[in-house]
Short mmCIF file of C-alpha atoms and ligand atoms in Angstrom, two decimals:
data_model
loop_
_atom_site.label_atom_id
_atom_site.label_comp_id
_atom_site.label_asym_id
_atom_site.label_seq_id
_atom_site.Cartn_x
_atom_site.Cartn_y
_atom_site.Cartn_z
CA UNK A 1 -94.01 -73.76 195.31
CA UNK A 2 -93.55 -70.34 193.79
CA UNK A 3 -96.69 -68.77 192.14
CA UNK A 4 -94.15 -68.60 189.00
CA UNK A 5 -93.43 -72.43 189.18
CA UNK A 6 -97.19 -73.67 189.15
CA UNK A 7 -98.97 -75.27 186.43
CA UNK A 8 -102.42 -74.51 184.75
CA UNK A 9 -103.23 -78.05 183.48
CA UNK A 10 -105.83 -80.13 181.46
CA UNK A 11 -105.73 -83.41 182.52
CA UNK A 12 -108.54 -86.00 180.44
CA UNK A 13 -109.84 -89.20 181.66
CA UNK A 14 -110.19 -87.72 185.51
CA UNK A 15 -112.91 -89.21 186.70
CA UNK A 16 -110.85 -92.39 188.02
CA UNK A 17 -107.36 -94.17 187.69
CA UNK A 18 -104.23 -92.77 186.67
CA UNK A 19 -106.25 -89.34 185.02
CA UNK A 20 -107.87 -88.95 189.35
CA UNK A 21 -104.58 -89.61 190.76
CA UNK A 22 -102.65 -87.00 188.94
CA UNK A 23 -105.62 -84.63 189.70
CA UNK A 24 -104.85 -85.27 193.43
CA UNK A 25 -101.30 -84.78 193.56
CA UNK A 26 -101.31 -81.90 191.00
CA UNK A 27 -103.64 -79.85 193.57
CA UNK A 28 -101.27 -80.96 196.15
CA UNK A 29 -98.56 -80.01 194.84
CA UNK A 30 -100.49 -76.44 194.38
CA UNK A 31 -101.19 -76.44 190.83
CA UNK A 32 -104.60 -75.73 189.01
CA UNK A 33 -106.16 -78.26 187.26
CA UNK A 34 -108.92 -78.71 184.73
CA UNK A 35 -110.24 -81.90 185.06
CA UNK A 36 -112.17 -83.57 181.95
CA UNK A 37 -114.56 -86.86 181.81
CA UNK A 38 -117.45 -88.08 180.74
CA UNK A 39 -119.06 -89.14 184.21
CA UNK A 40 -119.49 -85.57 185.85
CA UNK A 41 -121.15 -86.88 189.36
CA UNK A 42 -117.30 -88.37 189.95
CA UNK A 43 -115.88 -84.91 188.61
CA UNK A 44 -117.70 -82.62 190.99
CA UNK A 45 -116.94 -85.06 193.62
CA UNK A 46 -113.17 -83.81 193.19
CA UNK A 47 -114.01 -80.74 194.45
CA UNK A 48 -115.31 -81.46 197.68
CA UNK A 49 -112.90 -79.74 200.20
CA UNK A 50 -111.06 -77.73 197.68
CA UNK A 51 -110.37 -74.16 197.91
CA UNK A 52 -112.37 -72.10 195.51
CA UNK A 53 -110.08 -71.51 192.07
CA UNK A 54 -107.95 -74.79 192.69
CA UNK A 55 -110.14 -77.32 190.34
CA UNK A 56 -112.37 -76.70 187.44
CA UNK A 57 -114.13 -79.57 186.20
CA UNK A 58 -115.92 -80.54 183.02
CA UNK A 59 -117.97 -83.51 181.26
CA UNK A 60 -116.54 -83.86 178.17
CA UNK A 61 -116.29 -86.75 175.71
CA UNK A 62 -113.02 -86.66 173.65
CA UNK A 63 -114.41 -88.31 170.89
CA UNK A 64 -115.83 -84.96 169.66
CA UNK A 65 -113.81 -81.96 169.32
CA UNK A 66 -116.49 -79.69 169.53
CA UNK A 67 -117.10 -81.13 172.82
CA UNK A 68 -113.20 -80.33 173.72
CA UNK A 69 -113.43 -76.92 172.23
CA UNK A 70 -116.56 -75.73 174.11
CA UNK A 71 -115.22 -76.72 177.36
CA UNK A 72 -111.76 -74.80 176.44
CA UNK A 73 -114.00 -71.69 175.22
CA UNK A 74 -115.85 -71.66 178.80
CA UNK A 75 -113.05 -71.87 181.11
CA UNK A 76 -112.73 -69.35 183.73
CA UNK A 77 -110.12 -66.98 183.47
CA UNK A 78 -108.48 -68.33 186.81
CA UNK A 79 -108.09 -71.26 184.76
CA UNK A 80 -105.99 -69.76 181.69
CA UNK A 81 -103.67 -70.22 180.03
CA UNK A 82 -103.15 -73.85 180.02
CA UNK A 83 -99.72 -75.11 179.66
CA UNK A 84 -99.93 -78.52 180.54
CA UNK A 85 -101.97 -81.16 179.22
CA UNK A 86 -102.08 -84.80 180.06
CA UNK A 87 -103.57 -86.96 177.46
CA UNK A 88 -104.80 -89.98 179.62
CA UNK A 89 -108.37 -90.71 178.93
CA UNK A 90 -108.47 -94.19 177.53
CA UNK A 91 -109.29 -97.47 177.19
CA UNK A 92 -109.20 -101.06 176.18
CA UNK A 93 -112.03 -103.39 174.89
CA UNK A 94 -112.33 -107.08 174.85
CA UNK A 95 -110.06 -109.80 175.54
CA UNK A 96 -109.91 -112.15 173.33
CA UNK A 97 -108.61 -112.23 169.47
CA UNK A 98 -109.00 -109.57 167.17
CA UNK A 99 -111.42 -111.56 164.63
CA UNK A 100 -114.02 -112.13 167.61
CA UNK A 101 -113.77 -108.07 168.15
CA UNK A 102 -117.05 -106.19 167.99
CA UNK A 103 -116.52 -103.25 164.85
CA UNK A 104 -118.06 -100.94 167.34
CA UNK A 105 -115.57 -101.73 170.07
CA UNK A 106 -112.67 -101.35 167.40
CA UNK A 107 -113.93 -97.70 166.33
CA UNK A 108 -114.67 -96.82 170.43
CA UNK A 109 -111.01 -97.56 171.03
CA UNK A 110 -109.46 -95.65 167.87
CA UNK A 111 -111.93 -92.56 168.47
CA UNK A 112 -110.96 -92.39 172.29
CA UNK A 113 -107.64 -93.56 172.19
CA UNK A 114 -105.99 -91.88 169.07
CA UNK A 115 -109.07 -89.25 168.05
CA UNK A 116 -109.31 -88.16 171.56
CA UNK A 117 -105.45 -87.65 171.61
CA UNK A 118 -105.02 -85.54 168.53
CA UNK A 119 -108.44 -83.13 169.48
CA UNK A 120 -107.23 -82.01 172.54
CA UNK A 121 -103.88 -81.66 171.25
CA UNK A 122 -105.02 -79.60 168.73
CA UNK A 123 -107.84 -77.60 170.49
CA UNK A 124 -104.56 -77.06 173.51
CA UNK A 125 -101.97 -76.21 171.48
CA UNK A 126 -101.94 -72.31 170.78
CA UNK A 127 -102.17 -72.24 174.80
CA UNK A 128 -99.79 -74.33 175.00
CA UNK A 129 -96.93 -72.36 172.85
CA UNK A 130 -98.37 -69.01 174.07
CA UNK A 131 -97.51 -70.27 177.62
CA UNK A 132 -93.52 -70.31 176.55
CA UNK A 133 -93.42 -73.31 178.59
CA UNK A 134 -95.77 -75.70 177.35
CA UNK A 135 -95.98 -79.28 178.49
CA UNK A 136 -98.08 -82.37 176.73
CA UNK A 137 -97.85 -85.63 178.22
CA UNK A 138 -99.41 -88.77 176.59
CA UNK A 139 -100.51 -92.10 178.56
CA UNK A 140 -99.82 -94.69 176.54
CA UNK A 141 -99.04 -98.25 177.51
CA UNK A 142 -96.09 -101.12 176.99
CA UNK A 143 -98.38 -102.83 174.98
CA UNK A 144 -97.21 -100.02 172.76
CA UNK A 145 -93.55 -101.39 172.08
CA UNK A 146 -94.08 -105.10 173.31
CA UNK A 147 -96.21 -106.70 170.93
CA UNK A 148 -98.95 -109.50 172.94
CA UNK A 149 -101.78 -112.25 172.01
CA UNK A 150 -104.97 -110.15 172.59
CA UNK A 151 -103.52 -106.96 172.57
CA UNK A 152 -104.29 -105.91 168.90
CA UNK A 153 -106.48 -102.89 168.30
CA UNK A 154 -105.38 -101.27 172.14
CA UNK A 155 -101.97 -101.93 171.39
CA UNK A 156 -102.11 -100.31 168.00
CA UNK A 157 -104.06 -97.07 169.34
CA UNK A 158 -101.32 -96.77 172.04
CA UNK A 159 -98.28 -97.27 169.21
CA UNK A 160 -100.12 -94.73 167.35
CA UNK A 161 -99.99 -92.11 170.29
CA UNK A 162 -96.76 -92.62 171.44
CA UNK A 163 -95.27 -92.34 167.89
CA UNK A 164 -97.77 -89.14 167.82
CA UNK A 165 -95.81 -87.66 170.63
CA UNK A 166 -92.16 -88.57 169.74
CA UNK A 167 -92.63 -87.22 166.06
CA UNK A 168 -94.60 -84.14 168.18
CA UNK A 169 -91.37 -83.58 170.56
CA UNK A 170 -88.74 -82.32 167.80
CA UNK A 171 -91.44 -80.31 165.68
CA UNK A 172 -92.25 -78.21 169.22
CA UNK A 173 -89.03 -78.34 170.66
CA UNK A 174 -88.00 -74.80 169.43
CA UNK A 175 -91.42 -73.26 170.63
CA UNK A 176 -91.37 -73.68 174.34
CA UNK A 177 -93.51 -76.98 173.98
CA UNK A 178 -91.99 -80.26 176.08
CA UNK A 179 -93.34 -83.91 175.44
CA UNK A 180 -93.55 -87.09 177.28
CA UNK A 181 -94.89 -90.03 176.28
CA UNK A 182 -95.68 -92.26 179.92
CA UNK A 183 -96.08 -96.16 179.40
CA UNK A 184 -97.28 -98.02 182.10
CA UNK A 185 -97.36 -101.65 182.96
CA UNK A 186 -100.15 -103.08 183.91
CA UNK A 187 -101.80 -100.56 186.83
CA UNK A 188 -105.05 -101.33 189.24
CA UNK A 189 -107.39 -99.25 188.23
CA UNK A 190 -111.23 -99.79 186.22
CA UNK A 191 -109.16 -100.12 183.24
CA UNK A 192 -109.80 -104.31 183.76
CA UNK A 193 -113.52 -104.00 184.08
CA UNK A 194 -114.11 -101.36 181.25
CA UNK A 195 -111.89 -104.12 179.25
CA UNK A 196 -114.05 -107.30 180.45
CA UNK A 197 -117.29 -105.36 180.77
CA UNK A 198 -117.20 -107.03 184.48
CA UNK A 199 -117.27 -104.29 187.34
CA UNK A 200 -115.08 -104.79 190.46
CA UNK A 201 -111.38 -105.67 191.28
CA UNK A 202 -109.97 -108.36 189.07
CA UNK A 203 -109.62 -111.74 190.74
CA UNK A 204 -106.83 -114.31 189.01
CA UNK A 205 -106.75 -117.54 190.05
CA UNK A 206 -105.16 -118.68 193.88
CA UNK A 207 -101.49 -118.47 193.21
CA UNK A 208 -101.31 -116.40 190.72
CA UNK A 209 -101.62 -113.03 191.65
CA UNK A 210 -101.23 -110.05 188.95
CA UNK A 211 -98.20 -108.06 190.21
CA UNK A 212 -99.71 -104.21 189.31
CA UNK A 213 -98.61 -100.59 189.84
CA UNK A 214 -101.20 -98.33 191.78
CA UNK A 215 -102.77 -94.93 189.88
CA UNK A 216 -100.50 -92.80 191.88
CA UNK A 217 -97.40 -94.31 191.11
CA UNK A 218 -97.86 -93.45 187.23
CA UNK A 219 -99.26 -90.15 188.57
CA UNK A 220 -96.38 -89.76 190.75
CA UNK A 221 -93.83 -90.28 187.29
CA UNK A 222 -95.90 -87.78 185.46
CA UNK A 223 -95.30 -85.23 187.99
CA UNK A 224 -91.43 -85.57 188.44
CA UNK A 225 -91.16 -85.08 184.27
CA UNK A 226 -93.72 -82.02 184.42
CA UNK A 227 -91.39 -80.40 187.39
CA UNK A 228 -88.44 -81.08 185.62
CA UNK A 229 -86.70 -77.78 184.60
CA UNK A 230 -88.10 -76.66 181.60
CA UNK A 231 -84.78 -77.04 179.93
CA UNK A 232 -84.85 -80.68 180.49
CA UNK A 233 -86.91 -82.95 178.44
CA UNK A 234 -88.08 -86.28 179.54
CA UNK A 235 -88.88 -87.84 175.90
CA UNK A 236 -90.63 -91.46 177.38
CA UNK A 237 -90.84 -93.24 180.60
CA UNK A 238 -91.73 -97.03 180.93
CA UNK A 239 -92.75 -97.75 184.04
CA UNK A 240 -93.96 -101.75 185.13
CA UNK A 241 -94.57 -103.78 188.53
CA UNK A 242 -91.25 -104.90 189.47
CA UNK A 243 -92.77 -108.69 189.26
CA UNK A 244 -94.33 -108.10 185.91
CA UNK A 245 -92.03 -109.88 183.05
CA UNK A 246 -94.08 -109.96 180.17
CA UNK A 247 -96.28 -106.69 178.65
CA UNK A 248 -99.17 -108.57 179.52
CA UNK A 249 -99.05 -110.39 183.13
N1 NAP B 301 -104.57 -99.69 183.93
C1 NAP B 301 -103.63 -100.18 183.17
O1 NAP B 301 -103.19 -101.34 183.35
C2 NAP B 301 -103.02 -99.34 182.06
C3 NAP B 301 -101.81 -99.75 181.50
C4 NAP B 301 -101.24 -99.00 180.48
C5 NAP B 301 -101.87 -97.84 180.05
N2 NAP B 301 -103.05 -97.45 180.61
C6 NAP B 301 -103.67 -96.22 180.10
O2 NAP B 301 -103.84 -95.32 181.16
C7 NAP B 301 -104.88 -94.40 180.85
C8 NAP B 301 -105.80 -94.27 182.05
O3 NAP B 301 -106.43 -95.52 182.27
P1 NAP B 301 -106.74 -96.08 183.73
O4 NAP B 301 -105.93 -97.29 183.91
O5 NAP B 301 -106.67 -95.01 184.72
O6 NAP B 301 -108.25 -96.59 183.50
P2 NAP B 301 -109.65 -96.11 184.10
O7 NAP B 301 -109.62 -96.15 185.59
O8 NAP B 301 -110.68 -96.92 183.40
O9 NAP B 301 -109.76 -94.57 183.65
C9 NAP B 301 -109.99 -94.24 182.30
C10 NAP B 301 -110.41 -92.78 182.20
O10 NAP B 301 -110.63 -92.46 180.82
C11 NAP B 301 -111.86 -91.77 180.69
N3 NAP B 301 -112.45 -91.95 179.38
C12 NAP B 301 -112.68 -93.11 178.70
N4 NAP B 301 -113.30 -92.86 177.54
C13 NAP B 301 -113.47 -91.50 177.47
C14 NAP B 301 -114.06 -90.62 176.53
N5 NAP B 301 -114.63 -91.07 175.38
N6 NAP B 301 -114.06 -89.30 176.79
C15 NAP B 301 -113.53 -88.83 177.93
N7 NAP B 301 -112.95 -89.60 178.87
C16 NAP B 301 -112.93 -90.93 178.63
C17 NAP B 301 -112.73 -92.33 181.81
O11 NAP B 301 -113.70 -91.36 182.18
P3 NAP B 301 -115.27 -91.44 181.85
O12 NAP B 301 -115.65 -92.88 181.70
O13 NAP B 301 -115.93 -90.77 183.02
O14 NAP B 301 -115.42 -90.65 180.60
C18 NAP B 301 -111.73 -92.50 182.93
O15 NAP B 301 -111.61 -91.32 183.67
C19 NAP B 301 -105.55 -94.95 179.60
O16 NAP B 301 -105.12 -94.23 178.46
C20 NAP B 301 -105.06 -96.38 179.52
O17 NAP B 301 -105.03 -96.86 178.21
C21 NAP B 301 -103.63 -98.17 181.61
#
């Protein structure tokens, strides 16, 4: 790839699932990456066997925007200007009805989910018209357009964020700013366990497997809409298991 063609991008939620993979195949693929989580033993992990100036990492909750706005102040200059930034950190509580959901759960969700969203949006966005060529794609989820029994407060967050980034698209579109909103299926990552509070795989009953997407192929869609030419915009991509019918199994 031409030094011209590479990407300076912010990717949240890096530390594991779809937010590690696109790390991965963004440094492949010879970009430089800023990579955000809370957890920053698994961050500074992702550097191991990386050439110097290829990763920077940072723990950083998204919940607070100072938090986002310090790490943006201390980046190295290698690492400016960003002009890409995935909005992936994320996650779901509980799994059962919304009237046996915890208050605290339902504020976690809406803090990460559509707080974290709009902070780093906000805290990326002069970079992100400066660059001319500016690039935001959101994570959000099917449960976003197809409604399901349990899927409630998540569901809502994720609606919120992807109508976020479709009003976003036309307001940016004249300043060199592109926007995707990504919706996977349902993908095998810790997503499950941070939902259940239960660590390790999920297990469904004999018979009845869970058809699922791995982390990389979401990462993998996320990278052919950044690379697309920058006249090109791809406005959404839903993207399931080929043997999941329903939003949720
Ligand atoms: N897996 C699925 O079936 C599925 C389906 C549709 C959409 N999605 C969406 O895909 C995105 C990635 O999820 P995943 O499946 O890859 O799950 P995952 O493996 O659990 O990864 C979630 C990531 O979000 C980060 N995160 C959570 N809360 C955070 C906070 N307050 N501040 C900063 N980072 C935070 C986690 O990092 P730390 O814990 O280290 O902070 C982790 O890196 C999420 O937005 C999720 O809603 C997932």
């Amino acid at each position: 790839m031409s030094v011209s063609a590479s990407r300076i991008v912010w990717v949240t939620g890096a530390t594991s699932g779809i937010g590690r993979a696109c790390v991965a195949k963004l440094v492949a693929r010879g970009h430089r990456v800023v990579a955000l989580g809370r957890r920053l033993e698994r961050l500074k992990r992702l550097l191991e066997g990386l050439p110097e100036g290829a990763l920077h990492v940072a723990a950083c909750d998204v919940q607070d925007i100072d938090q986002v706005q310090q790490v943006y102040q201390d980046l190295p200059p290698a690492f400016t200007p960003v002009d890409t930034l995935i909005n992936n950190a994320g996650l779901m509580l509980g799994t059962d009805n919304f009237d046996t959901l915890a208050e605290s759960a339902m504020r976690t969700m809406v803090m990460t989910n559509c707080m974290g969203v709009l902070h780093n949006t906000s805290v990326l966005l002069p970079s992100l018209k400066a660059s001319a060529r500016g690039h935001i794609v959101n994570v959000t989820s099917i449960g976003a357009h197809h409604p399901y029994v349990s899927g409630h407060v998540y569901a809502a967050t994720k609606a919120f964020v992807a109508h976020f980034g479709a009003s976003l698209r036309p307001e940016l579109a004249s300043q060199g700013v592109r926007v995707t909103n990504v919706a996977p299926g349902r993908v095998e990552t810790e997503f499950q366990s941070v939902r259940t509070g239960v660590s390790g795989p999920a297990t469904a009953p004999a018979g009845n497997a869970v058809p699922t997407l791995g982390a990389d192929d979401v990462a993998e869609a996320i990278c052919w809409a950044l690379e697309q030419p920058t006249h090109a915009n791809v406005n959404a991509i839903e993207l399931v298991p080929a043997g999941q019918a329903m939003s949720f199994r």
